Coordinates of C-alpha atoms in Angstrom, one line a residue:
Chain A
M1 CA -4.0 -9.1 -27.1
T2 CA -3.6 -10.9 -23.3
I3 CA -4.9 -13.2 -21.6
G4 CA -5.6 -13.2 -18.7
V5 CA -7.0 -16.3 -15.9
D6 CA -8.6 -16.3 -12.8
L7 CA -7.9 -19.5 -11.5
G8 CA -10.4 -20.5 -8.9
G9 CA -11.1 -23.2 -6.3
T10 CA -14.4 -24.0 -7.7
N11 CA -13.7 -22.5 -11.6
I12 CA -11.0 -21.4 -13.9
A13 CA -12.3 -18.3 -16.3
V14 CA -10.0 -17.3 -19.0
G15 CA -10.5 -14.2 -21.0
L16 CA -9.0 -12.4 -24.2
V17 CA -8.3 -8.9 -22.9
D18 CA -8.0 -5.8 -25.3
E19 CA -5.4 -3.6 -24.4
A20 CA -8.2 -1.1 -22.9
G21 CA -8.9 -3.7 -20.9
N22 CA -12.1 -5.4 -22.7
I23 CA -12.5 -9.1 -22.3
L24 CA -13.4 -9.6 -25.6
R25 CA -13.8 -13.5 -25.5
R26 CA -14.5 -15.9 -22.3
A27 CA -13.9 -19.8 -21.5
K28 CA -14.7 -21.6 -18.6
A29 CA -14.1 -24.9 -16.9
K30 CA -14.6 -26.4 -13.7
T31 CA -11.3 -26.6 -11.5
L32 CA -11.6 -29.9 -10.0
P33 CA -8.7 -29.6 -8.4
E34 CA -8.7 -33.6 -6.6
R35 CA -7.4 -33.9 -10.4
G36 CA -4.4 -33.1 -9.5
P37 CA -2.0 -30.0 -10.4
K38 CA -1.3 -31.5 -14.0
A39 CA -5.1 -31.8 -15.4
V40 CA -5.2 -28.4 -14.0
T41 CA -3.1 -26.8 -16.1
D42 CA -3.8 -28.7 -19.0
D43 CA -7.2 -27.7 -18.6
I44 CA -5.9 -23.8 -18.1
A45 CA -3.6 -24.6 -21.5
A46 CA -6.9 -25.9 -23.2
L47 CA -8.6 -22.6 -22.6
C48 CA -5.8 -20.2 -23.8
R49 CA -5.9 -22.3 -26.9
A50 CA -9.9 -22.2 -27.1
V51 CA -10.2 -18.1 -26.9
M52 CA -7.0 -17.5 -29.2
A53 CA -8.3 -19.6 -31.9
D54 CA -12.8 -19.3 -31.1
G55 CA -13.9 -16.4 -33.6
G56 CA -10.9 -16.4 -36.0
P57 CA -7.2 -16.4 -35.1
V58 CA -5.5 -13.3 -32.7
E59 CA -1.8 -12.9 -31.5
V60 CA -1.8 -12.7 -27.7
R61 CA 0.9 -11.3 -26.1
S62 CA 0.6 -12.8 -22.9
V63 CA -1.1 -14.8 -20.7
G64 CA -1.3 -13.5 -16.7
I65 CA -2.5 -16.0 -14.0
G66 CA -4.3 -15.2 -10.9
T67 CA -3.9 -17.4 -8.4
P68 CA -5.1 -18.2 -4.6
G69 CA -2.1 -18.9 -2.4
S70 CA 1.4 -17.6 -1.9
I71 CA 3.5 -17.3 -5.4
D72 CA 6.8 -16.7 -6.3
R73 CA 6.6 -14.2 -9.4
E74 CA 10.3 -14.6 -11.1
R75 CA 9.7 -18.3 -11.2
G76 CA 6.2 -18.6 -11.9
M77 CA 5.5 -20.7 -9.3
V78 CA 2.6 -21.2 -7.2
V79 CA 4.0 -22.2 -3.7
H80 CA 0.9 -23.1 -1.7
A81 CA -2.4 -22.7 -2.5
Y82 CA -4.2 -25.0 -0.3
N83 CA -7.6 -25.1 -1.6
L84 CA -6.1 -26.2 -5.0
G85 CA -3.5 -29.0 -3.4
F86 CA -0.4 -26.6 -5.3
D87 CA 3.1 -27.4 -3.4
H88 CA 5.4 -25.8 -5.2
L89 CA 3.8 -25.7 -8.7
P90 CA 5.9 -24.2 -11.6
L91 CA 2.4 -23.1 -12.5
G92 CA 4.1 -20.7 -15.5
P93 CA 6.4 -22.4 -17.0
M94 CA 4.3 -25.7 -17.2
L95 CA 2.0 -23.3 -19.4
E96 CA 5.0 -21.6 -20.9
A97 CA 5.6 -25.8 -22.5
A98 CA 2.3 -26.2 -23.0
L99 CA 1.5 -22.5 -24.7
P100 CA 4.9 -21.9 -27.1
G101 CA 5.9 -18.2 -27.7
I102 CA 3.7 -16.9 -24.8
P103 CA 5.1 -15.6 -21.6
V104 CA 2.9 -16.0 -18.9
R105 CA 3.6 -14.8 -15.5
V106 CA 1.7 -15.5 -12.5
E107 CA 0.2 -13.3 -9.6
N108 CA -1.6 -13.9 -6.2
D109 CA -5.6 -13.2 -7.2
A110 CA -6.5 -10.9 -5.0
N111 CA -3.4 -8.6 -5.9
A112 CA -4.7 -9.0 -9.6
A113 CA -7.8 -8.2 -8.3
A114 CA -6.4 -4.8 -7.1
L115 CA -5.0 -4.5 -10.7
G116 CA -7.8 -4.9 -12.5
E117 CA -10.3 -2.2 -10.3
A118 CA -6.9 0.5 -10.0
F119 CA -7.1 0.1 -14.1
R120 CA -10.3 -0.5 -15.7
G121 CA -12.7 -0.5 -12.2
G122 CA -13.9 1.7 -9.0
A123 CA -10.3 3.1 -8.8
R124 CA -9.5 3.8 -12.1
D125 CA -9.3 7.4 -11.7
Y126 CA -6.4 7.4 -8.7
A127 CA -2.7 6.4 -9.1
S128 CA -3.0 4.9 -5.6
S129 CA -5.2 2.9 -4.3
I130 CA -6.0 -0.3 -2.0
L131 CA -8.8 -3.2 -3.4
V132 CA -10.9 -4.7 0.0
T133 CA -13.5 -7.2 -1.1
L134 CA -15.6 -8.5 1.5
G135 CA -16.7 -12.0 1.4
T136 CA -15.7 -15.3 3.1
G137 CA -12.2 -13.3 4.1
I138 CA -10.8 -9.9 3.2
G139 CA -9.0 -10.1 0.0
G140 CA -7.3 -7.2 -1.0
G141 CA -3.8 -5.7 -2.7
I142 CA -2.3 -2.3 -3.0
V143 CA -1.6 -0.4 -5.5
M144 CA 0.7 2.2 -5.8
D145 CA 2.4 4.8 -8.5
G146 CA 0.2 2.0 -10.5
K147 CA 2.8 -1.0 -9.1
L148 CA 1.6 -3.5 -7.1
L149 CA 3.1 -3.1 -3.4
T150 CA 4.4 -7.0 -3.2
G151 CA 7.1 -6.0 -0.1
H152 CA 10.6 -7.2 -0.4
N153 CA 9.2 -11.1 0.3
G154 CA 6.3 -11.0 -2.6
A155 CA 4.1 -11.6 0.3
A156 CA 3.1 -7.9 1.4
G157 CA -1.2 -6.4 1.4
E158 CA -2.2 -9.4 3.6
I159 CA -4.9 -6.4 4.8
G160 CA -7.2 -8.7 6.0
H161 CA -4.9 -10.3 8.6
H162 CA -4.1 -6.7 10.7
V163 CA -5.3 -6.8 14.4
I164 CA -8.2 -4.8 15.1
V165 CA -9.0 -6.5 18.4
F166 CA -6.2 -7.3 20.1
D167 CA -6.9 -11.0 22.0
G168 CA -10.1 -10.8 19.9
H169 CA -12.3 -13.5 17.7
P170 CA -9.9 -16.3 16.5
C171 CA -8.9 -15.7 12.8
T172 CA -8.4 -18.3 10.8
C173 CA -5.0 -17.3 10.2
G174 CA -4.0 -18.6 13.5
M175 CA -4.1 -15.0 15.4
R176 CA -6.8 -13.5 17.4
G177 CA -8.7 -10.4 16.5
C178 CA -7.7 -9.7 13.3
W179 CA -9.8 -7.5 10.7
E180 CA -10.9 -10.3 8.9
A181 CA -12.4 -12.1 11.7
Y182 CA -14.6 -9.2 12.5
A183 CA -15.4 -6.8 8.6
S184 CA -15.5 -10.0 6.3
A185 CA -19.5 -11.3 5.4
T186 CA -18.0 -14.3 7.9
G187 CA -18.0 -11.9 10.8
L188 CA -20.6 -10.1 9.6
I189 CA -22.3 -13.4 10.0
R190 CA -21.5 -14.4 13.2
Q191 CA -22.0 -11.0 14.5
T192 CA -26.0 -11.3 13.0
A193 CA -26.4 -14.8 14.5
E194 CA -24.5 -13.8 18.1
A195 CA -27.0 -10.4 17.9
M196 CA -30.3 -12.8 17.3
D197 CA -29.1 -15.2 20.4
A198 CA -29.5 -12.3 22.6
A199 CA -33.0 -10.5 20.7
P200 CA -35.5 -13.4 19.8
D201 CA -37.9 -10.6 19.2
S202 CA -35.9 -9.2 16.4
A203 CA -37.1 -9.1 12.8
M204 CA -33.5 -10.6 12.0
H205 CA -35.1 -14.1 13.0
A206 CA -37.8 -13.7 10.5
I207 CA -36.0 -12.6 7.7
S208 CA -33.0 -15.5 7.8
A209 CA -36.2 -17.7 8.0
A210 CA -37.5 -16.7 5.0
A211 CA -34.2 -16.6 3.0
G212 CA -33.1 -20.1 4.0
K213 CA -30.4 -18.9 6.3
V214 CA -28.6 -15.8 8.5
S215 CA -26.2 -14.2 5.5
G216 CA -24.3 -10.5 5.4
R217 CA -28.1 -9.1 3.7
T218 CA -29.9 -10.3 7.0
A219 CA -28.9 -7.9 9.5
F220 CA -28.7 -4.9 6.3
E221 CA -32.9 -6.0 5.5
A222 CA -33.6 -5.7 9.2
A223 CA -32.3 -2.4 9.8
R224 CA -33.8 -0.9 6.9
A225 CA -36.8 -2.6 8.0
G226 CA -36.5 -0.3 11.2
D227 CA -34.9 -3.1 13.5
A228 CA -33.1 -2.0 16.6
A229 CA -31.1 -4.9 17.2
G230 CA -30.7 -5.6 13.6
R231 CA -29.2 -1.3 13.3
A232 CA -26.9 -2.6 16.4
V233 CA -25.4 -4.7 14.1
V234 CA -24.8 -2.7 11.0
E235 CA -23.4 0.1 13.0
R236 CA -21.0 -2.3 14.6
Y237 CA -20.2 -3.8 11.6
L238 CA -19.5 -0.6 10.2
D239 CA -17.5 0.3 12.8
Y240 CA -15.6 -2.8 12.3
L241 CA -15.0 -2.0 9.0
A242 CA -14.2 1.8 8.9
A243 CA -11.4 1.4 11.7
G244 CA -9.6 -1.1 9.5
L245 CA -9.5 1.1 6.4
I246 CA -8.5 4.2 8.6
N247 CA -5.6 1.9 10.0
L248 CA -4.4 2.0 6.0
I249 CA -5.2 5.5 5.3
N250 CA -3.5 6.5 8.1
I251 CA -0.4 3.9 7.1
L252 CA -0.3 4.3 3.4
Q253 CA -2.8 7.4 2.6
P254 CA -3.4 6.1 -1.2
E255 CA -5.4 8.1 -3.1
A256 CA -8.4 5.9 -3.1
V257 CA -9.5 2.7 -0.8
C258 CA -12.0 0.6 -3.5
I259 CA -14.5 -1.6 -1.6
G260 CA -16.0 -5.1 -3.2
G261 CA -17.5 -8.7 -2.7
G262 CA -20.7 -9.5 -1.1
V263 CA -21.1 -6.9 1.6
A264 CA -20.5 -4.2 -1.0
G265 CA -23.2 -4.8 -3.0
E266 CA -25.5 -3.1 0.1
G267 CA -24.5 0.2 -2.3
R268 CA -25.1 3.7 -1.8
P269 CA -26.1 4.3 2.0
F270 CA -23.3 1.4 2.7
L271 CA -20.5 3.4 1.1
E272 CA -22.2 6.7 2.7
A273 CA -22.0 5.6 6.0
V274 CA -18.4 3.9 5.6
R275 CA -17.2 7.3 4.3
G276 CA -18.2 9.2 7.4
R277 CA -16.9 7.0 9.9
V278 CA -13.7 6.9 7.9
K279 CA -13.8 10.9 7.8
R280 CA -13.8 11.4 11.2
G281 CA -10.9 8.8 12.0
V282 CA -8.2 9.8 9.1
F283 CA -5.5 12.2 9.4
R284 CA -6.4 14.7 7.3
S285 CA -4.1 16.6 5.1
E286 CA -4.9 20.0 3.2
Q287 CA -2.9 18.2 0.1
G288 CA -6.0 15.9 -0.7
E289 CA -8.2 12.8 1.1
T290 CA -8.2 9.6 0.3
E291 CA -11.6 8.5 -1.5
V292 CA -13.7 5.5 -0.8
V293 CA -15.3 4.4 -3.6
L294 CA -17.2 0.7 -4.6
A295 CA -15.3 -1.9 -7.1
E296 CA -17.1 -2.1 -10.1
L297 CA -15.7 -5.4 -11.9
G298 CA -17.3 -8.0 -9.8
N299 CA -16.5 -11.1 -11.0
D300 CA -14.1 -9.9 -13.5
A301 CA -11.6 -7.8 -11.7
G302 CA -9.4 -10.8 -11.3
L303 CA -9.1 -12.0 -15.1
I304 CA -9.2 -8.5 -15.9
G305 CA -6.3 -7.8 -13.9
A306 CA -5.0 -11.0 -14.4
A307 CA -4.5 -9.8 -18.1
L308 CA -2.4 -6.8 -17.4
V309 CA -0.1 -8.6 -14.7
G310 CA 0.6 -11.3 -18.3
R311 CA 1.3 -7.2 -19.9
A312 CA 2.9 -5.1 -17.8
G313 CA 6.9 -5.5 -17.7
P314 CA 8.0 -4.9 -13.5
Y315 CA 5.5 -3.7 -11.6
Chain B
M1 CA 28.3 18.8 1.9
T2 CA 24.7 19.3 2.9
I3 CA 23.4 20.8 5.9
G4 CA 21.0 19.2 8.4
V5 CA 18.3 20.7 10.6
D6 CA 16.6 18.7 13.2
L7 CA 13.8 21.1 14.4
G8 CA 12.3 20.3 17.8
G9 CA 10.4 22.4 20.5
T10 CA 13.2 22.6 22.9
N11 CA 15.9 22.4 20.5
I12 CA 17.1 23.3 17.3
A13 CA 20.2 20.9 16.0
V14 CA 22.2 22.0 13.0
G15 CA 25.4 19.7 11.6
L16 CA 27.4 19.8 8.4
V17 CA 27.1 16.4 6.7
D18 CA 29.2 14.6 4.1
E19 CA 28.3 12.2 1.5
A20 CA 29.0 9.0 4.1
G21 CA 26.3 10.7 6.2
N22 CA 29.2 11.6 8.9
I23 CA 28.5 14.8 10.8
L24 CA 31.3 17.0 10.9
R25 CA 30.4 20.2 12.5
R26 CA 27.2 21.0 14.6
A27 CA 25.6 23.9 16.2
K28 CA 22.6 24.1 18.7
A29 CA 20.5 26.6 19.8
K30 CA 17.1 26.5 22.2
T31 CA 14.2 27.0 20.2
L32 CA 11.8 28.8 22.1
P33 CA 9.0 28.8 20.1
E34 CA 7.1 31.3 22.1
R35 CA 9.4 34.3 20.3
G36 CA 7.5 33.5 16.7
P37 CA 8.4 31.9 13.4
K38 CA 10.8 34.5 12.1
A39 CA 13.3 34.6 15.1
V40 CA 13.0 30.7 15.2
T41 CA 13.9 30.9 11.2
D42 CA 16.5 33.8 11.9
D43 CA 18.4 31.3 14.6
I44 CA 18.3 28.5 11.8
A45 CA 19.9 30.3 9.0
A46 CA 22.4 31.4 11.9
L47 CA 23.5 28.1 12.8
C48 CA 23.6 27.0 9.0
R49 CA 26.1 30.1 8.6
A50 CA 27.6 29.0 12.2
V51 CA 28.6 25.5 10.7
M52 CA 29.4 26.4 7.2
A53 CA 31.9 28.9 8.6
D54 CA 33.3 27.6 11.5
G55 CA 36.3 25.7 10.5
G56 CA 37.1 26.9 7.5
P57 CA 34.5 28.1 4.3
V58 CA 32.9 24.6 2.9
E59 CA 30.5 24.1 -0.1
V60 CA 27.0 23.5 0.9
R61 CA 24.9 22.2 -1.5
S62 CA 21.4 21.8 0.3
V63 CA 19.8 22.2 3.6
G64 CA 17.4 19.6 4.7
I65 CA 14.6 20.3 8.0
G66 CA 12.9 18.0 9.9
T67 CA 10.0 19.7 11.6
P68 CA 7.2 18.2 14.0
G69 CA 4.0 19.0 11.9
S70 CA 2.5 18.2 8.6
I71 CA 4.2 19.6 6.1
D72 CA 4.0 20.6 2.3
R73 CA 6.9 19.5 0.5
E74 CA 6.5 21.3 -2.8
R75 CA 5.7 24.9 -1.0
G76 CA 8.8 24.0 1.7
M77 CA 5.9 24.6 4.2
V78 CA 5.0 23.8 7.4
V79 CA 1.5 23.7 7.5
H80 CA 0.5 23.0 11.0
A81 CA 2.7 22.1 13.8
Y82 CA 1.6 23.1 17.3
N83 CA 3.9 22.5 19.9
L84 CA 6.2 24.9 17.6
G85 CA 3.1 27.6 16.6
F86 CA 3.6 27.2 13.4
D87 CA 0.4 27.5 10.9
H88 CA 1.6 27.6 7.1
L89 CA 4.6 28.8 7.9
P90 CA 6.8 29.2 4.4
L91 CA 9.8 27.5 6.3
G92 CA 11.9 26.3 3.2
P93 CA 11.4 29.7 1.7
M94 CA 12.1 31.4 3.9
L95 CA 15.2 30.0 4.7
E96 CA 16.1 30.2 1.0
A97 CA 16.2 33.7 1.5
A98 CA 18.4 33.8 4.0
L99 CA 20.9 31.5 2.8
P100 CA 21.5 33.1 -1.4
G101 CA 22.2 29.9 -3.6
I102 CA 21.7 26.7 -1.3
P103 CA 18.0 24.7 -2.1
V104 CA 16.5 24.2 0.8
R105 CA 14.2 21.5 1.3
V106 CA 11.8 20.4 4.2
E107 CA 10.6 17.2 5.6
N108 CA 8.4 15.3 8.8
D109 CA 11.2 15.0 11.9
A110 CA 9.8 11.7 11.9
N111 CA 10.1 10.9 8.1
A112 CA 13.7 12.0 8.3
A113 CA 14.7 10.0 10.8
A114 CA 13.2 6.8 9.4
L115 CA 15.3 8.5 6.1
G116 CA 18.6 8.5 8.6
E117 CA 18.3 5.0 10.0
A118 CA 17.4 3.5 6.9
F119 CA 20.8 5.1 4.9
R120 CA 23.0 5.0 8.0
G121 CA 21.5 3.6 10.7
G122 CA 20.3 0.2 11.8
A123 CA 18.7 -0.2 8.7
R124 CA 21.3 0.8 6.4
D125 CA 21.9 -3.1 5.3
Y126 CA 18.3 -2.9 3.8
A127 CA 16.0 -1.8 0.6
S128 CA 12.7 -1.2 2.7
S129 CA 12.5 -0.4 6.6
I130 CA 9.9 0.8 8.7
L131 CA 11.4 3.1 11.9
V132 CA 9.3 3.1 14.9
T133 CA 10.3 5.2 17.7
L134 CA 9.0 4.8 21.4
G135 CA 9.0 7.6 22.8
T136 CA 6.1 10.2 24.3
G137 CA 4.0 9.0 21.4
I138 CA 4.9 6.2 18.8
G139 CA 7.1 8.3 15.7
G140 CA 8.1 6.8 12.3
G141 CA 8.0 6.4 9.1
I142 CA 8.4 3.9 5.8
V143 CA 11.3 3.9 3.5
M144 CA 10.4 1.7 0.2
D145 CA 13.5 0.9 -2.1
G146 CA 15.0 4.2 -0.9
K147 CA 12.2 6.5 -1.1
L148 CA 10.2 7.9 1.5
L149 CA 6.5 6.6 1.3
T150 CA 4.4 9.7 2.1
G151 CA 1.6 8.7 0.3
H152 CA -0.8 10.8 -2.1
N153 CA -1.4 13.7 0.3
G154 CA 2.3 13.9 1.9
A155 CA 0.6 12.4 5.0
A156 CA 1.2 8.9 4.9
G157 CA 3.2 6.7 7.6
E158 CA 1.3 8.0 10.8
I159 CA 2.3 4.4 11.9
G160 CA 1.3 5.0 15.5
H161 CA -2.2 6.3 15.2
H162 CA -3.7 2.7 13.9
V163 CA -6.1 0.8 16.0
I164 CA -5.1 -2.4 17.4
V165 CA -7.5 -2.3 20.5
F166 CA -10.5 -1.4 19.0
D167 CA -12.2 0.9 21.4
G168 CA -10.1 1.1 23.6
H169 CA -7.9 3.7 25.6
P170 CA -8.2 7.4 24.0
C171 CA -5.7 8.4 22.1
T172 CA -4.4 12.0 21.8
C173 CA -5.8 12.2 18.4
G174 CA -9.0 11.5 18.8
M175 CA -9.2 7.9 17.7
R176 CA -9.0 5.1 20.7
G177 CA -7.0 2.2 20.9
C178 CA -4.2 3.4 19.0
W179 CA -1.1 1.4 18.6
E180 CA 0.6 4.4 20.5
A181 CA -1.7 4.9 23.3
Y182 CA -0.7 1.3 24.3
A183 CA 3.0 0.9 23.0
S184 CA 4.5 4.0 23.7
A185 CA 6.5 5.2 26.2
T186 CA 3.5 7.2 27.2
G187 CA 1.2 3.5 27.5
L188 CA 4.1 1.3 28.9
I189 CA 4.2 4.0 32.0
R190 CA 0.4 3.7 32.3
Q191 CA -0.1 0.5 32.3
T192 CA 2.9 0.2 34.7
A193 CA 1.1 2.6 36.9
E194 CA -2.1 0.8 36.8
A195 CA -0.5 -2.4 37.4
M196 CA 1.2 -0.8 41.0
D197 CA -2.3 0.2 42.0
A198 CA -3.6 -3.5 41.8
A199 CA -0.2 -5.0 43.0
P200 CA 0.8 -3.0 46.4
D201 CA 3.7 -5.4 47.0
S202 CA 5.1 -4.9 43.7
A203 CA 8.8 -4.1 43.4
M204 CA 7.7 -1.4 41.2
H205 CA 6.8 0.1 44.1
A206 CA 10.2 0.9 45.7
I207 CA 12.3 0.6 41.9
S208 CA 10.2 3.7 41.7
A209 CA 10.5 5.4 44.9
A210 CA 14.1 4.9 44.3
A211 CA 14.3 6.6 40.7
G212 CA 11.8 9.7 41.8
K213 CA 9.0 8.5 38.9
V214 CA 7.6 5.8 37.5
S215 CA 8.9 5.1 34.0
G216 CA 9.5 3.0 30.8
R217 CA 12.2 1.5 33.0
T218 CA 10.1 0.4 36.0
A219 CA 8.3 -2.4 34.8
F220 CA 11.6 -3.9 32.7
E221 CA 13.8 -3.4 36.1
A222 CA 11.4 -5.2 38.5
A223 CA 10.7 -7.9 35.6
R224 CA 14.6 -8.5 35.8
A225 CA 14.8 -8.3 39.4
G226 CA 11.9 -11.4 39.5
D227 CA 8.7 -9.5 40.1
A228 CA 5.5 -11.6 39.1
A229 CA 3.9 -7.8 38.2
G230 CA 6.4 -6.3 37.0
R231 CA 6.6 -9.2 34.7
A232 CA 3.3 -9.3 33.7
V233 CA 3.5 -5.6 32.5
V234 CA 6.3 -6.4 30.6
E235 CA 5.0 -9.0 28.7
R236 CA 1.9 -7.3 27.9
Y237 CA 3.7 -4.3 26.6
L238 CA 5.3 -6.4 24.5
D239 CA 2.2 -8.2 23.5
Y240 CA 1.3 -4.6 22.4
L241 CA 4.5 -3.7 20.7
A242 CA 4.7 -6.8 18.4
A243 CA 0.6 -6.6 17.5
G244 CA 1.4 -3.0 15.8
L245 CA 4.6 -4.1 14.0
I246 CA 3.0 -7.4 13.0
N247 CA -0.1 -4.8 11.3
L248 CA 2.6 -3.1 9.8
I249 CA 4.8 -6.3 8.3
N250 CA 1.4 -8.1 7.4
I251 CA 0.3 -4.9 4.8
L252 CA 4.2 -4.0 4.0
Q253 CA 6.8 -6.7 4.6
P254 CA 9.7 -4.4 4.5
E255 CA 12.7 -6.1 4.7
A256 CA 13.5 -4.1 8.2
V257 CA 11.4 -3.4 10.8
C258 CA 14.1 -0.8 12.9
I259 CA 12.8 -0.2 16.8
G260 CA 14.2 3.1 18.4
G261 CA 13.5 5.8 21.2
G262 CA 13.6 5.2 24.8
V263 CA 12.1 1.7 25.3
A264 CA 14.5 0.1 22.7
G265 CA 17.3 1.1 25.5
E266 CA 16.3 -2.2 26.8
G267 CA 18.3 -3.6 24.1
R268 CA 19.4 -7.1 22.8
P269 CA 16.8 -9.2 25.5
F270 CA 13.8 -6.8 24.3
L271 CA 14.9 -7.1 21.0
E272 CA 15.0 -10.9 21.3
A273 CA 11.7 -10.4 23.3
V274 CA 10.1 -8.7 20.2
R275 CA 11.3 -11.1 17.6
G276 CA 10.0 -14.3 19.0
R277 CA 6.4 -12.3 19.2
V278 CA 6.9 -10.9 15.6
K279 CA 8.1 -14.3 13.9
R280 CA 5.3 -16.2 15.7
G281 CA 2.4 -13.5 13.8
V282 CA 3.6 -12.4 10.9
F283 CA 2.6 -14.3 7.0
R284 CA 5.8 -15.8 6.2
S285 CA 7.4 -16.0 3.0
E286 CA 9.8 -18.5 1.8
Q287 CA 11.5 -15.7 -0.2
G288 CA 12.8 -14.1 3.0
E289 CA 11.4 -12.7 6.3
T290 CA 11.2 -9.5 7.4
E291 CA 14.2 -8.3 10.5
V292 CA 13.3 -6.8 13.2
V293 CA 16.7 -4.7 14.7
L294 CA 17.3 -1.9 17.0
A295 CA 18.0 1.7 15.6
E296 CA 21.5 3.0 16.4
L297 CA 21.8 6.5 15.7
G298 CA 19.7 7.8 18.7
N299 CA 18.9 11.6 18.8
D300 CA 21.3 12.0 15.4
A301 CA 18.8 10.3 12.9
G302 CA 16.8 13.1 12.4
L303 CA 19.5 15.1 11.7
I304 CA 21.3 13.3 9.2
G305 CA 18.3 12.0 7.5
A306 CA 17.4 15.3 7.5
A307 CA 20.7 16.4 5.3
L308 CA 20.0 13.1 3.0
V309 CA 16.3 15.0 2.3
G310 CA 18.0 18.4 1.2
R311 CA 20.5 16.4 -0.7
A312 CA 18.3 13.6 -2.9
G313 CA 16.1 14.5 -5.5
P314 CA 12.7 13.3 -5.4
Y315 CA 12.9 10.5 -2.6

């Protein structure tokens, strides 16, 4: 058994995970990062003790934590995590002190999710895969031959922050034209709102009014209802999404690209539309093409992946 | 000793290479691919025999060939190489039949050059590096932990064919807006010609007239002479070049990016200008930054790298 911890800005989710990647027990608490790192770390330790004890004692070999921000794996340190207020926090050593005898490892949350999907989720049949999570931003991670690709400095896999529109829309990272600024849910919502301003007769107005807001679903729903402006937004969005996928494939040629996050909830028609675009753009080889698949673990990807991080030797 | 073969559309260059990567003997011939693959292969074998015999017999452990086009490493096959007219040519087995007892391995020429620079050239001090060759197109290869990153299907490392300008200039590959269409020497020459059309008073006209053509040097020379239009072309070109480098670094975080090809002949000021732009755009880590360095082996990179391909076990 190992424990996986998915540490987020809002919630801490902890799970006891078996060798096959099944979550056997769960515990959860609010993060409330404004209390400071010591209180958050104490709560993580308490949640770990809870899943070890509740339902009968079990032997736990390791704890893995997926955390936002930049990390130093060797030191188990969260170098910077702005939404948690962590700055050079030795999270691993602090938890090892609180959980004597159990090694604790720290990983970036997007990388942990990529590991989860690679071993247990949508990419489980592929030795190399890239997870692309379409949410507020674009998260993701690269798994090659079963190992996370972390780069020489631990910071690789920032797939959302590669430029697809030179001199384009400002990105949260300070650059312009990043894939994230166009193909995240946030990017889709911005494109939807812009199209609504330009098309006062579009069905997108009624759809968003009924939902109470413009969301990543507005344009997709309008397109399904036959709205031309909605369809144009969707088509353009899919083009942006495919551009970044094609870039990653032409550079890395993984066996699979796995798409998750809210937008991927559009399901099969969305997947087929993405596949068609990708197929037209990538460098193909007679020795195999990259499969585009949907993520399957949802919010559990990070927790399950974190449990793997704890378990694995060097990965 | 091993033999490296750099097979190009114009020339075949063969070298006898020692364990340290020094080229001890050389032989060369015109490729003349219109003669057909059998004649080309016979010439490669004859050149290999020449470097094994001329100057006294030596024991050769392996032959590695860097070839344009797509390859199948396991079969030693050139799948497609349009400029050579090769289609599913079993180049490795054909040469092994001609050179009894010597194993022959086949690699893509851009990947071979990346190996050469990684082990013996500008990136020799770094365990992971990406070679970016700025020529007619953008060639390159990715070396991670001393091994070529080839992807699950052997086709990875097409770094020139990733989109940096969505819906941009048509690329030779069929896509639009590829890095190669903007940051290759060909892209620079196009941008130079466009700027000259818009600036009839620019010094670029006299410079290109004196040289007999618009080249990748025209704008750089004009910029050095204080020409505003020339400087604008150079600045913009450097921005395009940096955009792709930043993309590769944010995705892969190699220890080094190594820039070669004609444009890199602009030397230190060019290198410093690229470094400044890259530094501003990449995700930085306290655990180290990617170094941007110049390639050092010139036309020998492919030959030396090919000799390594032959030597290495799985790489």
